[in-house]
Coordinates of C-alpha atoms in Angstrom, one line a residue:
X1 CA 0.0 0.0 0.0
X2 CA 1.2 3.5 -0.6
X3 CA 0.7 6.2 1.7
X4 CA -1.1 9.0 0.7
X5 CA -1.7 11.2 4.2
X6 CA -0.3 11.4 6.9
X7 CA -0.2 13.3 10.1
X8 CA 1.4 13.4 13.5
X9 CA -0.7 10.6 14.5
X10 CA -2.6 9.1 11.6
X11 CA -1.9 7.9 8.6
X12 CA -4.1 6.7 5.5
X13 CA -2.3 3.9 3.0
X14 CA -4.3 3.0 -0.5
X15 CA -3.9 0.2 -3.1
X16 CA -6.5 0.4 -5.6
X17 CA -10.1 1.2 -4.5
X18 CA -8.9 -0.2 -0.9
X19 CA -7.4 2.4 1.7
X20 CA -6.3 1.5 5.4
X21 CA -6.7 4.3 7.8
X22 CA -3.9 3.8 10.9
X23 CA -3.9 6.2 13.9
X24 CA -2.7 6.0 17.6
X25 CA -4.6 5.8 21.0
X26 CA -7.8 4.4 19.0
X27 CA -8.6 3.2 23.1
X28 CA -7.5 7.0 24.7
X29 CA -9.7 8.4 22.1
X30 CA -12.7 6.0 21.4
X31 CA -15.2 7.8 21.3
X32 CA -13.5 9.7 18.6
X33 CA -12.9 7.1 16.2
X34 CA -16.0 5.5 16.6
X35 CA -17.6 8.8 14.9
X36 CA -15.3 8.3 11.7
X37 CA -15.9 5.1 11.7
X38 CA -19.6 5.3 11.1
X39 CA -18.9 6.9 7.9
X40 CA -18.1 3.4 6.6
X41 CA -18.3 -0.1 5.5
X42 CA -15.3 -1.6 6.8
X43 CA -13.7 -4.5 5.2
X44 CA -11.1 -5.5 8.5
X45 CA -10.2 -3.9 11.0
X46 CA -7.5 -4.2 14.0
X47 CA -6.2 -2.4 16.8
X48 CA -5.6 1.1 15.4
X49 CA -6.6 0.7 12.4
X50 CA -9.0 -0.7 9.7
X51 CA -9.6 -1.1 5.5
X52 CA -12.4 0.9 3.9
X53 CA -13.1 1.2 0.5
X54 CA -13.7 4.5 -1.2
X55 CA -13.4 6.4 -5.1
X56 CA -11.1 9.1 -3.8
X57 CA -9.4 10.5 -0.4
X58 CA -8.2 13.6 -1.1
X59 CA -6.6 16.5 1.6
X60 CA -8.4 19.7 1.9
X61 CA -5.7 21.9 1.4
X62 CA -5.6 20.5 -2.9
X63 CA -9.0 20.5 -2.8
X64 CA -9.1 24.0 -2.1
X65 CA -6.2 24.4 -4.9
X66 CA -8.8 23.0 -7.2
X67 CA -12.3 24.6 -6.5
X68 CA -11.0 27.7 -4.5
X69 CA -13.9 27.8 -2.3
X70 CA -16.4 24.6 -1.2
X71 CA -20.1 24.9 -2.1
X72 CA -22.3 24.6 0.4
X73 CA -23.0 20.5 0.1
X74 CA -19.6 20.4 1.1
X75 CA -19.7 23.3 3.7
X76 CA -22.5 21.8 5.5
X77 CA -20.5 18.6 5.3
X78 CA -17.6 19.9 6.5
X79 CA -19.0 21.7 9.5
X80 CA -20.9 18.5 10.7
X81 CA -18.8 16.0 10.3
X82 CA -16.3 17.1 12.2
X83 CA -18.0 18.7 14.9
X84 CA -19.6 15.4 15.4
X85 CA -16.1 14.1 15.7
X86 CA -15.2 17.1 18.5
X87 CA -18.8 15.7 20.2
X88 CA -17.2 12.4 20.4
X89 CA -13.8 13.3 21.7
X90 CA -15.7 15.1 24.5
X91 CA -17.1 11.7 25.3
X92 CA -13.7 11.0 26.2
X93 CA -13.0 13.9 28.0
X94 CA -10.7 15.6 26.0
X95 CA -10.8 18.8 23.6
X96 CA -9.0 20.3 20.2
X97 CA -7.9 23.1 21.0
X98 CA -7.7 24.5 17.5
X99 CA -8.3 23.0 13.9
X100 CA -5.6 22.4 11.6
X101 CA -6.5 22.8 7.8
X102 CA -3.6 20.4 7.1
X103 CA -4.8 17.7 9.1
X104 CA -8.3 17.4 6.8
X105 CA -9.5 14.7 4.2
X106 CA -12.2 14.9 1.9
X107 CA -13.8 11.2 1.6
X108 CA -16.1 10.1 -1.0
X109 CA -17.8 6.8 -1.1
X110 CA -19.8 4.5 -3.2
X111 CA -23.5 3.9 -1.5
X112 CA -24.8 2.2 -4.0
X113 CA -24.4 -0.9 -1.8
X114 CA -25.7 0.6 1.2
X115 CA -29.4 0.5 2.1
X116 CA -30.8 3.4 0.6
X117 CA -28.0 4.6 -1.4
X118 CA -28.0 6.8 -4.5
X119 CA -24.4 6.7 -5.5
X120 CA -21.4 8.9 -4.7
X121 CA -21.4 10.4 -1.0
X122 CA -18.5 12.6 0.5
X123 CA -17.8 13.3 3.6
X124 CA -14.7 14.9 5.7
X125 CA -12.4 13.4 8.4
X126 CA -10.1 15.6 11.1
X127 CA -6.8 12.9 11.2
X128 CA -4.5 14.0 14.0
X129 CA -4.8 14.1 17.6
X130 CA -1.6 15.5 18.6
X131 CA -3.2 18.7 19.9
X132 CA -6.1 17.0 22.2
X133 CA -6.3 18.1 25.6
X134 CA -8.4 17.4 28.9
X135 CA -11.1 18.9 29.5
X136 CA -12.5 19.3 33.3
X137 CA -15.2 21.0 34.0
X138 CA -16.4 22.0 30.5
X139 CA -12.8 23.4 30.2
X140 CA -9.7 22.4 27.9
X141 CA -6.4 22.4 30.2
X142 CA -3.7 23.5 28.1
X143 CA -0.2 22.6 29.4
X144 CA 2.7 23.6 26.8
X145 CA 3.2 26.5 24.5
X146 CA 1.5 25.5 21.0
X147 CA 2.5 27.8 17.3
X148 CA 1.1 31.3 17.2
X149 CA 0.5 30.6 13.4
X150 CA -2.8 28.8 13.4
X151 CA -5.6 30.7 11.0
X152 CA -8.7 29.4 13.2
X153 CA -7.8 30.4 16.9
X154 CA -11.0 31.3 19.1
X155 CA -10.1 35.0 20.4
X156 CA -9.6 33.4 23.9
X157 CA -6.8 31.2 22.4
X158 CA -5.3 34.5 20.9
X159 CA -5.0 35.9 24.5
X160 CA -2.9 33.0 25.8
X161 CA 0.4 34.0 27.3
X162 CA 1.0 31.6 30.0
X163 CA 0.7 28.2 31.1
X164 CA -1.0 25.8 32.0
X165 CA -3.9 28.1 31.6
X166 CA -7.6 26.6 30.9
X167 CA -10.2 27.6 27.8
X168 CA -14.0 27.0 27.5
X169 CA -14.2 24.1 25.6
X170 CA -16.4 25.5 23.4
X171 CA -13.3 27.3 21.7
X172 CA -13.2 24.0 19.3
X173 CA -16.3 24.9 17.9
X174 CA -15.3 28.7 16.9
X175 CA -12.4 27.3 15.4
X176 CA -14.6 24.9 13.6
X177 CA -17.0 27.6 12.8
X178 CA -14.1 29.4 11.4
X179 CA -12.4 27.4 9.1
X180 CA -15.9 26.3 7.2
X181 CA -16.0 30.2 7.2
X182 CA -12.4 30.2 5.4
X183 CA -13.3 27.3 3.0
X184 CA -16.7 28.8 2.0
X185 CA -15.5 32.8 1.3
X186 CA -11.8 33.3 1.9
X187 CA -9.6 30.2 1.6
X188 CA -8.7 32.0 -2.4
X189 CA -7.3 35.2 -0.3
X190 CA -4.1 35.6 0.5
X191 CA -3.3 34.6 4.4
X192 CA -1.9 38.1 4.5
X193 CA -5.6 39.5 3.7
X194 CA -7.3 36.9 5.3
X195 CA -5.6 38.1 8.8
X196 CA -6.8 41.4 7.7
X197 CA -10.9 40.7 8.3
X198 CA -12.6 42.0 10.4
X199 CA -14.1 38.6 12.5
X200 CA -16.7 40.5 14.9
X201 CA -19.9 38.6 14.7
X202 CA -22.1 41.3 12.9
X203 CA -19.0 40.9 10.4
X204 CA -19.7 37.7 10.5
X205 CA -23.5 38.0 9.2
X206 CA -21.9 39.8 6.4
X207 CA -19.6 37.7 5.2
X208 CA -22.1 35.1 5.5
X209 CA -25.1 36.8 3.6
X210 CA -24.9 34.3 0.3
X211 CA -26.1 31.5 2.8
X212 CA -28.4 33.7 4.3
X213 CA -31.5 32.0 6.5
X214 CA -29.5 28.5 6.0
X215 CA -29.4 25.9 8.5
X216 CA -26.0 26.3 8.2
X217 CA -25.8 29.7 8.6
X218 CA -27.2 29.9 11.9
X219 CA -25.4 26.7 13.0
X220 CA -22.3 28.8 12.2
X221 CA -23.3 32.1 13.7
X222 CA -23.9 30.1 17.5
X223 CA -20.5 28.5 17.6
X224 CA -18.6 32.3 16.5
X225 CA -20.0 34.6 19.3
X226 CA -17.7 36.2 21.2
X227 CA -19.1 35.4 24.7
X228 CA -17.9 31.2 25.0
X229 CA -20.6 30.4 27.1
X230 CA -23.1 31.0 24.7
X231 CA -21.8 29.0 22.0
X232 CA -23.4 26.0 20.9
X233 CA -22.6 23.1 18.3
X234 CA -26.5 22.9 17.1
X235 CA -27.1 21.8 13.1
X236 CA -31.1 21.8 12.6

């Protein structure tokens, strides 16, 4: 098999139509994989790993390259999946305490075979757990300085100067809210005008008027307010 992604702590391997997805601490973090791994049919599995088969598996970051921005199938996608993956590592008692673009596949499979299937579905997977924290009391410890660099911090992650130092744990869920921002209206700008915007949440309604009176759009506009208490990860 040749590999074809890989992160800090997963990797996914392919030969032909048949891809094996590897990771670490599948036990640590069950809860977590259990979410990706109702995305699909798996062939075998082990300890820490298992064979699915899919068309494609392809990284964010190229398909951005390709399409520039996502439409919003793939926005709504985007936003759910993964935040249903953050609800699972919760269930475990940990947090993310920021999304990495790099760490981000795009999978599509065939359904045909499935009960109820139609074809060609796609959905997306976040692959690295290196930056997973505790959470205690609805709070994400951090414990070690982390790269200033990250295009989806929460503003309380921007105000970190010290540590160990604790954030709501609802900061994974402005960072998700973020970066689905980023794919769906920016992610063609230059990060240099990108760091210009203006994030404040009436901003925010802006930006996000072409998905106007979406479910998506108000999903978004709960997890970005300022306040963290009053975020919510809600998609109805």
């Amino acid at each position: 098999m040749t590999s074809i992604f890989k992160s800090k702590t997963c990797e996914i391997k392919k030969k032909n139509k048949q891809f094996e997805l590897i990771y670490e601490d599948g036990e640590k973090f069950e809860n977590f994989y259990n979410k990706i791994k109702k995305n699909f049919t798996i062939n075998k599995e082990k300890k820490d790993s298992f064979v699915f088969e899919a068309f494609a598996v392809e990284r964010l970051k190229d398909l951005l390259k390709r399409k520039e921005v996502l439409s919003y199938r793939h926005l709504k996608q985007l936003f759910t999946n993964i935040g249903k993956q953050l609800e699972g590592l919760e269930e475990d008692g940990f947090g993310n305490l920021f999304l990495n673009i790099d760490n981000i596949v795009r999978v599509e499979i065939d359904t045909t075979t499935q009960s109820g299937g139609t074809g060609k579905d796609v959905f997306f997977l976040y692959l690295d757990t290196s930056d997973f924290s505790p959470i205690k009391d609805k709070t994400i410890k951090i414990i070690k300085p982390f790269k200033k660099d990250n295009l989806f911090f929460s503003p309380e992650m921007k105000k970190v100067k010290s540590f160990p130092i604790g954030i709501p744990n609802s900061s994974q869920y402005y960072s998700l809210a973020l970066l689905t921002c980023y794919c769906g209206k920016w992610s063609n700008k230059s990060i240099k005008e990108y760091k210009k915007l203006d994030l404040t949440l009436d901003k925010f309604r802006e930006y996000l008027s072409n998905i106007e009176n979406t479910r998506l759009y108000f999903s978004l506009l709960r997890c970005l307010r300022y306040n963290p208490e009053e975020r919510v990860f809600l998609y109805i």
